[in-house]
Amino acid sequence: MSLPHLDEFVLSVLTGLVMAILLAVLGLWAWAISKLLRGDPLLSRTPILPLRPARWGGWTVFAVILLYIGANLVVGLGFGAATGFRRPAPTPEQATVAATDDGPPDDRLAPDEKEDEHHAPRSPFNAMLLNSLASLLFVVMLPMFLHRAAGVAISELGFSWKEWPRQVSVGAIAALLTVPVVYAVQGLAVQLWNVREHPVQQMMADQMTPGVAALAFVSTVFLAPLVEESLFRGVLLGWLTRIFTAASPSPEPGPIPEARDDPPTAKLESPMLSESDPGASPTDIAPVAVAPAPGVDGPSRPNAVCLPAVVVASLLFAGMHAPQWPAPVGIFLLSMVLGVVFQRTGSLLSVMVLHGVFNGCSTLLLLQGLLARSVHDPKPTVPQFAPPLEPAVRGLIDWWSCFF
């Protein structure tokens, strides 16, 4: 394969991935329709993890939001201290030209004195890099903060590695079923309103390089789901559910009845609390399911879905994306699915995977479209993806040739 055709090769790989995802979506929709026609639910009535009432209140939610803002401020100030936000003081000649020139500020500088857009402190690339670092800092600090501030373990938000293959598969399947519905709704929305591009889309369109593509992928597929699901589904939705449940006149479902014929080896276990949770007390432990021995069916109770709490959390989640209007229209629908899946399964990991797979499909389609434009319209103004990859590809070819 010749290196001048590397763009075409990468485009063909991405197109193959898009086609594979499309086939998976079609297959899953055929499976989902068949289940619905039989009257079977798409989500199992047996939850992965039992939901328990939130032990944190509004002040804890507010403090978590401040923690997120603080993480962004710390990263921003650190970046400013390391690189400097201010330009050097203008020379007398530049000051004279600036005082007499009415043109844009950037036009007053010589071409070699203008800032490099890719390395400017406020460039889209640096903005996304700072956001990614702040998200990573927030994810690291959140468990310690919740434990210190409210005595809450991260497992109480719904995060657990119990049955993690099932959690991951539920999230991935739900994402692929949700993608065409959200895209259809968003397609109608863009016909009614003017589109405001997302910063990720603008950055990738203006600065198409392997580093930008990798940063966009890591930010949208991994970091954004970790932060947003922990904040909106784990902390906020749990608190809203507590509020709406307390205001509801209907009583909560009673504890699971104990099976009389359980084997003596059966034992009670709670995936939400363990002996390592110092903030846990006997009064905090909600009813838990009996863990039956292999081959023995034990009692179970589906997790209840608090629809008002899901709607309010979805409105807030969509409102956070308001600058990219009409993106909040489709995002609201996505958030509703995330909320229902979270409360039905009790799994924060499932909705993280759902969110990440959804964002991954969107990023893949965006990257594939930009590469197609660069291949079919190779003008200097169109960003090229392949040239920065040339040294890596040469090394890969040399390494691969050692086996032949």
GROMACS .gro file of C-alpha atoms in nm:
model
  404
    1MET     CA    1   0.000   0.000   0.000
    2SER     CA    2   0.143   0.335  -0.104
    3LEU     CA    3   0.141   0.610   0.153
    4PRO     CA    4  -0.027   0.867  -0.076
    5HIS     CA    5  -0.338   0.649  -0.056
    6LEU     CA    6  -0.339   0.622   0.322
    7ASP     CA    7  -0.638   0.855   0.350
    8GLU     CA    8  -0.836   0.623   0.126
    9PHE     CA    9  -0.731   0.323   0.334
   10VAL     CA   10  -0.831   0.487   0.663
   11LEU     CA   11  -1.159   0.596   0.504
   12SER     CA   12  -1.231   0.241   0.389
   13VAL     CA   13  -1.163   0.107   0.741
   14LEU     CA   14  -1.396   0.362   0.897
   15THR     CA   15  -1.661   0.294   0.634
   16GLY     CA   16  -1.636  -0.077   0.714
   17LEU     CA   17  -1.688  -0.002   1.083
   18VAL     CA   18  -1.991   0.213   1.003
   19MET     CA   19  -2.138  -0.066   0.792
   20ALA     CA   20  -2.075  -0.320   1.071
   21ILE     CA   21  -2.253  -0.094   1.320
   22LEU     CA   22  -2.543  -0.052   1.077
   23LEU     CA   23  -2.578  -0.429   1.040
   24ALA     CA   24  -2.567  -0.469   1.419
   25VAL     CA   25  -2.838  -0.205   1.458
   26LEU     CA   26  -3.062  -0.378   1.202
   27GLY     CA   27  -3.013  -0.715   1.369
   28LEU     CA   28  -3.085  -0.577   1.716
   29TRP     CA   29  -3.397  -0.397   1.598
   30ALA     CA   30  -3.526  -0.722   1.443
   31TRP     CA   31  -3.461  -0.893   1.777
   32ALA     CA   32  -3.630  -0.609   1.971
   33ILE     CA   33  -3.940  -0.609   1.749
   34SER     CA   34  -3.976  -0.984   1.784
   35LYS     CA   35  -3.958  -0.954   2.163
   36LEU     CA   36  -4.216  -0.676   2.169
   37LEU     CA   37  -4.452  -0.876   1.946
   38ARG     CA   38  -4.429  -1.164   2.191
   39GLY     CA   39  -4.505  -0.926   2.476
   40ASP     CA   40  -4.164  -0.964   2.637
   41PRO     CA   41  -3.986  -0.662   2.788
   42LEU     CA   42  -3.661  -0.544   2.632
   43LEU     CA   43  -3.503  -0.507   2.975
   44SER     CA   44  -3.505  -0.802   3.209
   45ARG     CA   45  -3.736  -0.772   3.505
   46THR     CA   46  -3.452  -0.895   3.722
   47PRO     CA   47  -3.227  -0.596   3.798
   48ILE     CA   48  -2.853  -0.624   3.786
   49LEU     CA   49  -2.823  -0.421   4.106
   50PRO     CA   50  -3.099  -0.321   4.347
   51LEU     CA   51  -3.168   0.050   4.372
   52ARG     CA   52  -3.163   0.193   4.720
   53PRO     CA   53  -3.278   0.537   4.839
   54ALA     CA   54  -3.019   0.809   4.812
   55ARG     CA   55  -2.865   0.908   5.144
   56TRP     CA   56  -2.737   1.241   5.012
   57GLY     CA   57  -2.928   1.565   4.987
   58GLY     CA   58  -2.935   1.886   4.790
   59TRP     CA   59  -2.625   2.029   4.955
   60THR     CA   60  -2.423   1.727   4.848
   61VAL     CA   61  -2.548   1.767   4.490
   62PHE     CA   62  -2.453   2.134   4.500
   63ALA     CA   63  -2.111   2.048   4.642
   64VAL     CA   64  -2.050   1.792   4.364
   65ILE     CA   65  -2.134   2.058   4.105
   66LEU     CA   66  -1.888   2.293   4.273
   67LEU     CA   67  -1.631   2.013   4.265
   68TYR     CA   68  -1.675   1.985   3.888
   69ILE     CA   69  -1.641   2.362   3.844
   70GLY     CA   70  -1.340   2.363   4.075
   71ALA     CA   71  -1.170   2.088   3.875
   72ASN     CA   72  -1.208   2.296   3.559
   73LEU     CA   73  -1.074   2.606   3.735
   74VAL     CA   74  -0.772   2.420   3.874
   75VAL     CA   75  -0.685   2.275   3.535
   76GLY     CA   76  -0.741   2.609   3.362
   77LEU     CA   77  -0.529   2.801   3.609
   78GLY     CA   78  -0.258   2.538   3.593
   79PHE     CA   79  -0.253   2.555   3.217
   80GLY     CA   80  -0.240   2.934   3.233
   81ALA     CA   81   0.050   2.927   3.476
   82ALA     CA   82   0.238   2.680   3.256
   83THR     CA   83   0.180   2.851   2.921
   84GLY     CA   84   0.063   3.204   3.000
   85PHE     CA   85  -0.262   3.351   2.875
   86ARG     CA   86  -0.129   3.699   2.804
   87ARG     CA   87   0.048   3.801   2.489
   88PRO     CA   88   0.384   3.973   2.511
   89ALA     CA   89   0.370   4.349   2.551
   90PRO     CA   90   0.347   4.517   2.207
   91THR     CA   91   0.648   4.704   2.077
   92PRO     CA   92   0.615   5.081   2.014
   93GLU     CA   93   0.580   5.014   1.641
   94GLN     CA   94   0.300   4.765   1.699
   95ALA     CA   95   0.127   5.002   1.940
   96THR     CA   96   0.139   5.278   1.679
   97VAL     CA   97  -0.002   5.051   1.410
   98ALA     CA   98  -0.274   4.929   1.646
   99ALA     CA   99  -0.374   5.286   1.730
  100THR     CA  100  -0.410   5.387   1.364
  101ASP     CA  101  -0.547   5.064   1.216
  102ASP     CA  102  -0.921   4.994   1.230
  103GLY     CA  103  -0.894   4.636   1.105
  104PRO     CA  104  -0.931   4.319   1.311
  105PRO     CA  105  -0.669   4.277   1.586
  106ASP     CA  106  -0.514   3.970   1.422
  107ASP     CA  107  -0.460   4.165   1.096
  108ARG     CA  108  -0.238   4.417   1.273
  109LEU     CA  109   0.034   4.157   1.323
  110ALA     CA  110   0.274   4.031   1.067
  111PRO     CA  111   0.206   3.681   0.937
  112ASP     CA  112   0.496   3.535   1.133
  113GLU     CA  113   0.375   3.712   1.450
  114LYS     CA  114   0.025   3.566   1.450
  115GLU     CA  115  -0.053   3.293   1.697
  116ASP     CA  116  -0.056   2.937   1.579
  117GLU     CA  117  -0.422   2.840   1.597
  118HIS     CA  118  -0.334   2.486   1.708
  119HIS     CA  119  -0.122   2.603   2.002
  120ALA     CA  120  -0.309   2.922   2.097
  121PRO     CA  121  -0.421   2.916   2.461
  122ARG     CA  122  -0.788   2.939   2.356
  123SER     CA  123  -0.774   2.714   2.051
  124PRO     CA  124  -1.039   2.441   2.020
  125PHE     CA  125  -0.772   2.173   2.064
  126ASN     CA  126  -0.646   2.320   2.391
  127ALA     CA  127  -1.003   2.378   2.509
  128MET     CA  128  -1.085   2.012   2.461
  129LEU     CA  129  -0.756   1.906   2.619
  130LEU     CA  130  -0.830   2.116   2.927
  131ASN     CA  131  -1.183   1.979   2.945
  132SER     CA  132  -1.049   1.623   2.926
  133LEU     CA  133  -0.796   1.687   3.203
  134ALA     CA  134  -1.063   1.848   3.420
  135SER     CA  135  -1.295   1.552   3.362
  136LEU     CA  136  -1.020   1.311   3.460
  137LEU     CA  137  -0.948   1.510   3.778
  138PHE     CA  138  -1.319   1.514   3.865
  139VAL     CA  139  -1.353   1.138   3.818
  140VAL     CA  140  -1.054   1.075   4.044
  141MET     CA  141  -1.173   1.311   4.317
  142LEU     CA  142  -1.545   1.222   4.319
  143PRO     CA  143  -1.525   0.897   4.523
  144MET     CA  144  -1.305   1.057   4.791
  145PHE     CA  145  -1.523   1.368   4.798
  146LEU     CA  146  -1.848   1.173   4.841
  147HIS     CA  147  -1.694   0.960   5.116
  148ARG     CA  148  -1.563   1.262   5.307
  149ALA     CA  149  -1.860   1.494   5.250
  150ALA     CA  150  -2.156   1.258   5.292
  151GLY     CA  151  -2.016   0.921   5.396
  152VAL     CA  152  -2.137   0.778   5.065
  153ALA     CA  153  -1.950   0.503   4.883
  154ILE     CA  154  -1.928   0.514   4.505
  155SER     CA  155  -2.113   0.181   4.498
  156GLU     CA  156  -2.422   0.358   4.633
  157LEU     CA  157  -2.440   0.553   4.307
  158GLY     CA  158  -2.486   0.223   4.126
  159PHE     CA  159  -2.130   0.149   4.027
  160SER     CA  160  -2.022  -0.209   4.082
  161TRP     CA  161  -1.822  -0.472   3.895
  162LYS     CA  162  -2.081  -0.737   3.981
  163GLU     CA  163  -2.184  -0.918   3.661
  164TRP     CA  164  -1.987  -0.665   3.462
  165PRO     CA  165  -2.022  -0.856   3.130
  166ARG     CA  166  -2.399  -0.829   3.163
  167GLN     CA  167  -2.375  -0.461   3.252
  168VAL     CA  168  -2.158  -0.390   2.948
  169SER     CA  169  -2.375  -0.591   2.710
  170VAL     CA  170  -2.694  -0.421   2.830
  171GLY     CA  171  -2.539  -0.080   2.776
  172ALA     CA  172  -2.402  -0.161   2.431
  173ILE     CA  173  -2.729  -0.317   2.308
  174ALA     CA  174  -2.934  -0.028   2.445
  175ALA     CA  175  -2.702   0.220   2.271
  176LEU     CA  176  -2.732   0.053   1.931
  177LEU     CA  177  -3.112   0.040   1.967
  178THR     CA  178  -3.122   0.407   2.066
  179VAL     CA  179  -2.891   0.547   1.796
  180PRO     CA  180  -3.136   0.539   1.500
  181VAL     CA  181  -3.424   0.681   1.706
  182VAL     CA  182  -3.221   0.974   1.840
  183TYR     CA  183  -3.070   1.039   1.496
  184ALA     CA  184  -3.417   1.042   1.339
  185VAL     CA  185  -3.547   1.290   1.596
  186GLN     CA  186  -3.237   1.505   1.559
  187GLY     CA  187  -3.271   1.493   1.180
  188LEU     CA  188  -3.619   1.642   1.210
  189ALA     CA  189  -3.493   1.904   1.455
  190VAL     CA  190  -3.221   2.031   1.222
  191GLN     CA  191  -3.486   2.087   0.956
  192LEU     CA  192  -3.670   2.326   1.186
  193TRP     CA  193  -3.384   2.520   1.347
  194ASN     CA  194  -3.046   2.654   1.248
  195VAL     CA  195  -2.764   2.428   1.359
  196ARG     CA  196  -2.491   2.543   1.598
  197GLU     CA  197  -2.192   2.318   1.560
  198HIS     CA  198  -2.047   2.139   1.861
  199PRO     CA  199  -1.690   2.243   1.953
  200VAL     CA  200  -1.573   1.886   1.890
  201GLN     CA  201  -1.715   1.894   1.539
  202GLN     CA  202  -1.563   2.235   1.468
  203MET     CA  203  -1.223   2.131   1.606
  204MET     CA  204  -1.212   1.814   1.399
  205ALA     CA  205  -1.320   2.002   1.086
  206ASP     CA  206  -1.054   2.271   1.129
  207GLN     CA  207  -0.766   2.063   1.267
  208MET     CA  208  -0.788   1.709   1.133
  209THR     CA  209  -0.484   1.527   1.270
  210PRO     CA  210  -0.440   1.190   1.439
  211GLY     CA  211  -0.388   1.366   1.772
  212VAL     CA  212  -0.712   1.560   1.738
  213ALA     CA  213  -0.902   1.247   1.636
  214ALA     CA  214  -0.761   1.051   1.931
  215LEU     CA  215  -0.836   1.332   2.177
  216ALA     CA  216  -1.192   1.365   2.049
  217PHE     CA  217  -1.242   0.989   2.077
  218VAL     CA  218  -1.107   0.967   2.433
  219SER     CA  219  -1.300   1.274   2.543
  220THR     CA  220  -1.638   1.178   2.399
  221VAL     CA  221  -1.629   0.799   2.441
  222PHE     CA  222  -1.463   0.762   2.781
  223LEU     CA  223  -1.433   1.081   2.985
  224ALA     CA  224  -1.765   1.249   2.903
  225PRO     CA  225  -1.974   0.940   2.991
  226LEU     CA  226  -1.780   0.886   3.314
  227VAL     CA  227  -1.837   1.244   3.431
  228GLU     CA  228  -2.188   1.305   3.303
  229GLU     CA  229  -2.335   0.972   3.413
  230SER     CA  230  -2.178   0.994   3.757
  231LEU     CA  231  -2.315   1.345   3.797
  232PHE     CA  232  -2.656   1.325   3.631
  233ARG     CA  233  -2.761   0.962   3.677
  234GLY     CA  234  -2.564   0.869   3.987
  235VAL     CA  235  -2.585   1.182   4.204
  236LEU     CA  236  -2.861   1.403   4.060
  237LEU     CA  237  -3.114   1.138   3.955
  238GLY     CA  238  -3.074   0.955   4.284
  239TRP     CA  239  -3.149   1.273   4.478
  240LEU     CA  240  -3.444   1.366   4.254
  241THR     CA  241  -3.587   1.017   4.293
  242ARG     CA  242  -3.566   1.055   4.668
  243ILE     CA  243  -3.755   1.386   4.649
  244PHE     CA  244  -4.032   1.264   4.419
  245THR     CA  245  -4.067   0.935   4.604
  246ALA     CA  246  -4.103   1.116   4.937
  247ALA     CA  247  -4.369   1.346   4.785
  248SER     CA  248  -4.563   1.056   4.634
  249PRO     CA  249  -4.859   0.928   4.840
  250SER     CA  250  -4.812   0.573   4.716
  251PRO     CA  251  -4.604   0.355   4.949
  252GLU     CA  252  -4.281   0.206   4.837
  253PRO     CA  253  -4.273  -0.166   4.758
  254GLY     CA  254  -4.216  -0.381   5.061
  255PRO     CA  255  -3.913  -0.597   5.116
  256ILE     CA  256  -3.868  -0.915   4.922
  257PRO     CA  257  -4.036  -1.206   5.099
  258GLU     CA  258  -3.797  -1.462   5.231
  259ALA     CA  259  -3.812  -1.798   5.059
  260ARG     CA  260  -3.879  -2.080   5.305
  261ASP     CA  261  -3.708  -2.349   5.102
  262ASP     CA  262  -3.383  -2.166   5.048
  263PRO     CA  263  -3.080  -2.387   5.092
  264PRO     CA  264  -2.873  -2.321   5.402
  265THR     CA  265  -2.590  -2.198   5.183
  266ALA     CA  266  -2.793  -1.899   5.064
  267LYS     CA  267  -2.684  -1.574   5.218
  268LEU     CA  268  -2.775  -1.208   5.209
  269GLU     CA  269  -2.548  -0.979   5.021
  270SER     CA  270  -2.564  -0.617   4.915
  271PRO     CA  271  -2.358  -0.504   4.615
  272MET     CA  272  -2.412  -0.147   4.726
  273LEU     CA  273  -2.251  -0.175   5.068
  274SER     CA  274  -1.972  -0.380   5.210
  275GLU     CA  275  -1.775  -0.398   5.528
  276SER     CA  276  -1.523  -0.164   5.370
  277ASP     CA  277  -1.780   0.117   5.359
  278PRO     CA  278  -1.712   0.310   5.679
  279GLY     CA  279  -2.020   0.531   5.627
  280ALA     CA  280  -2.258   0.236   5.624
  281SER     CA  281  -2.472   0.146   5.921
  282PRO     CA  282  -2.734  -0.121   5.979
  283THR     CA  283  -3.014   0.135   5.942
  284ASP     CA  284  -2.878   0.248   5.604
  285ILE     CA  285  -2.898  -0.093   5.443
  286ALA     CA  286  -3.199  -0.129   5.216
  287PRO     CA  287  -3.370  -0.461   5.153
  288VAL     CA  288  -3.147  -0.684   4.950
  289ALA     CA  289  -3.211  -0.989   4.743
  290VAL     CA  290  -3.135  -1.342   4.850
  291ALA     CA  291  -2.844  -1.485   4.659
  292PRO     CA  292  -2.961  -1.838   4.573
  293ALA     CA  293  -2.736  -2.131   4.515
  294PRO     CA  294  -2.660  -2.224   4.153
  295GLY     CA  295  -2.961  -2.371   3.981
  296VAL     CA  296  -3.207  -2.242   4.243
  297ASP     CA  297  -3.440  -1.959   4.152
  298GLY     CA  298  -3.456  -1.699   4.423
  299PRO     CA  299  -3.704  -1.415   4.480
  300SER     CA  300  -3.647  -1.086   4.301
  301ARG     CA  301  -3.822  -0.753   4.260
  302PRO     CA  302  -3.787  -0.517   3.963
  303ASN     CA  303  -3.644  -0.175   4.028
  304ALA     CA  304  -3.906   0.099   4.006
  305VAL     CA  305  -3.863   0.380   3.754
  306CYS     CA  306  -3.939   0.730   3.889
  307LEU     CA  307  -4.049   0.897   3.567
  308PRO     CA  308  -4.078   1.256   3.705
  309ALA     CA  309  -3.719   1.238   3.831
  310VAL     CA  310  -3.598   1.101   3.497
  311VAL     CA  311  -3.775   1.385   3.310
  312VAL     CA  312  -3.630   1.658   3.533
  313ALA     CA  313  -3.279   1.514   3.512
  314SER     CA  314  -3.314   1.486   3.134
  315LEU     CA  315  -3.425   1.848   3.104
  316LEU     CA  316  -3.121   1.960   3.302
  317PHE     CA  317  -2.892   1.733   3.101
  318ALA     CA  318  -3.029   1.865   2.771
  319GLY     CA  319  -3.009   2.223   2.897
  320MET     CA  320  -2.638   2.179   2.961
  321HIS     CA  321  -2.599   2.132   2.583
  322ALA     CA  322  -2.815   2.435   2.495
  323PRO     CA  323  -2.530   2.624   2.317
  324GLN     CA  324  -2.534   2.351   2.050
  325TRP     CA  325  -2.902   2.396   1.967
  326PRO     CA  326  -3.096   2.197   1.840
  327ALA     CA  327  -2.878   1.919   1.983
  328PRO     CA  328  -3.073   1.929   2.316
  329VAL     CA  329  -3.378   1.788   2.136
  330GLY     CA  330  -3.210   1.457   2.062
  331ILE     CA  331  -3.007   1.470   2.383
  332PHE     CA  332  -3.325   1.490   2.589
  333LEU     CA  333  -3.450   1.167   2.430
  334LEU     CA  334  -3.110   1.004   2.488
  335SER     CA  335  -3.115   1.115   2.852
  336MET     CA  336  -3.462   0.966   2.900
  337VAL     CA  337  -3.331   0.631   2.777
  338LEU     CA  338  -3.028   0.663   3.003
  339GLY     CA  339  -3.246   0.735   3.305
  340VAL     CA  340  -3.486   0.447   3.243
  341VAL     CA  341  -3.204   0.198   3.178
  342PHE     CA  342  -3.022   0.313   3.489
  343GLN     CA  343  -3.320   0.277   3.719
  344ARG     CA  344  -3.436  -0.052   3.569
  345THR     CA  345  -3.093  -0.214   3.587
  346GLY     CA  346  -2.951  -0.023   3.885
  347SER     CA  347  -2.621  -0.019   3.698
  348LEU     CA  348  -2.422   0.299   3.649
  349LEU     CA  349  -2.171   0.106   3.439
  350SER     CA  350  -2.445   0.011   3.192
  351VAL     CA  351  -2.542   0.372   3.124
  352MET     CA  352  -2.176   0.473   3.102
  353VAL     CA  353  -2.132   0.212   2.829
  354LEU     CA  354  -2.458   0.321   2.663
  355HIS     CA  355  -2.345   0.683   2.659
  356GLY     CA  356  -1.995   0.594   2.542
  357VAL     CA  357  -2.112   0.372   2.256
  358PHE     CA  358  -2.360   0.638   2.144
  359ASN     CA  359  -2.089   0.905   2.144
  360GLY     CA  360  -1.853   0.664   1.971
  361CYS     CA  361  -2.100   0.614   1.685
  362SER     CA  362  -2.140   0.991   1.649
  363THR     CA  363  -1.764   1.052   1.654
  364LEU     CA  364  -1.704   0.771   1.405
  365LEU     CA  365  -1.963   0.913   1.163
  366LEU     CA  366  -1.815   1.261   1.198
  367LEU     CA  367  -1.461   1.136   1.135
  368GLN     CA  368  -1.575   0.926   0.840
  369GLY     CA  369  -1.753   1.226   0.687
  370LEU     CA  370  -1.454   1.455   0.728
  371LEU     CA  371  -1.220   1.198   0.574
  372ALA     CA  372  -1.457   1.147   0.284
  373ARG     CA  373  -1.453   1.521   0.223
  374SER     CA  374  -1.073   1.533   0.231
  375VAL     CA  375  -1.047   1.241  -0.012
  376HIS     CA  376  -1.303   1.363  -0.264
  377ASP     CA  377  -1.216   1.733  -0.236
  378PRO     CA  378  -0.837   1.745  -0.178
  379LYS     CA  379  -0.796   2.121  -0.159
  380PRO     CA  380  -0.547   2.303   0.061
  381THR     CA  381  -0.836   2.427   0.279
  382VAL     CA  382  -0.952   2.072   0.350
  383PRO     CA  383  -0.764   1.916   0.644
  384GLN     CA  384  -0.566   1.604   0.566
  385PHE     CA  385  -0.547   1.313   0.808
  386ALA     CA  386  -0.279   1.093   0.657
  387PRO     CA  387   0.040   1.306   0.631
  388PRO     CA  388   0.103   1.320   1.008
  389LEU     CA  389   0.064   0.941   1.018
  390GLU     CA  390   0.338   0.878   0.763
  391PRO     CA  391   0.627   0.814   1.008
  392ALA     CA  392   0.414   0.578   1.216
  393VAL     CA  393   0.296   0.392   0.908
  394ARG     CA  394   0.651   0.352   0.778
  395GLY     CA  395   0.756   0.205   1.113
  396LEU     CA  396   0.454  -0.025   1.113
  397ILE     CA  397   0.535  -0.148   0.763
  398ASP     CA  398   0.898  -0.212   0.862
  399TRP     CA  399   0.787  -0.402   1.172
  400TRP     CA  400   0.532  -0.608   0.974
  401SER     CA  401   0.791  -0.696   0.707
  402CYS     CA  402   1.007  -0.864   0.973
  403PHE     CA  403   0.760  -1.155   0.978
  404PHE     CA  404   0.797  -1.230   0.605
   0.00000   0.00000   0.00000
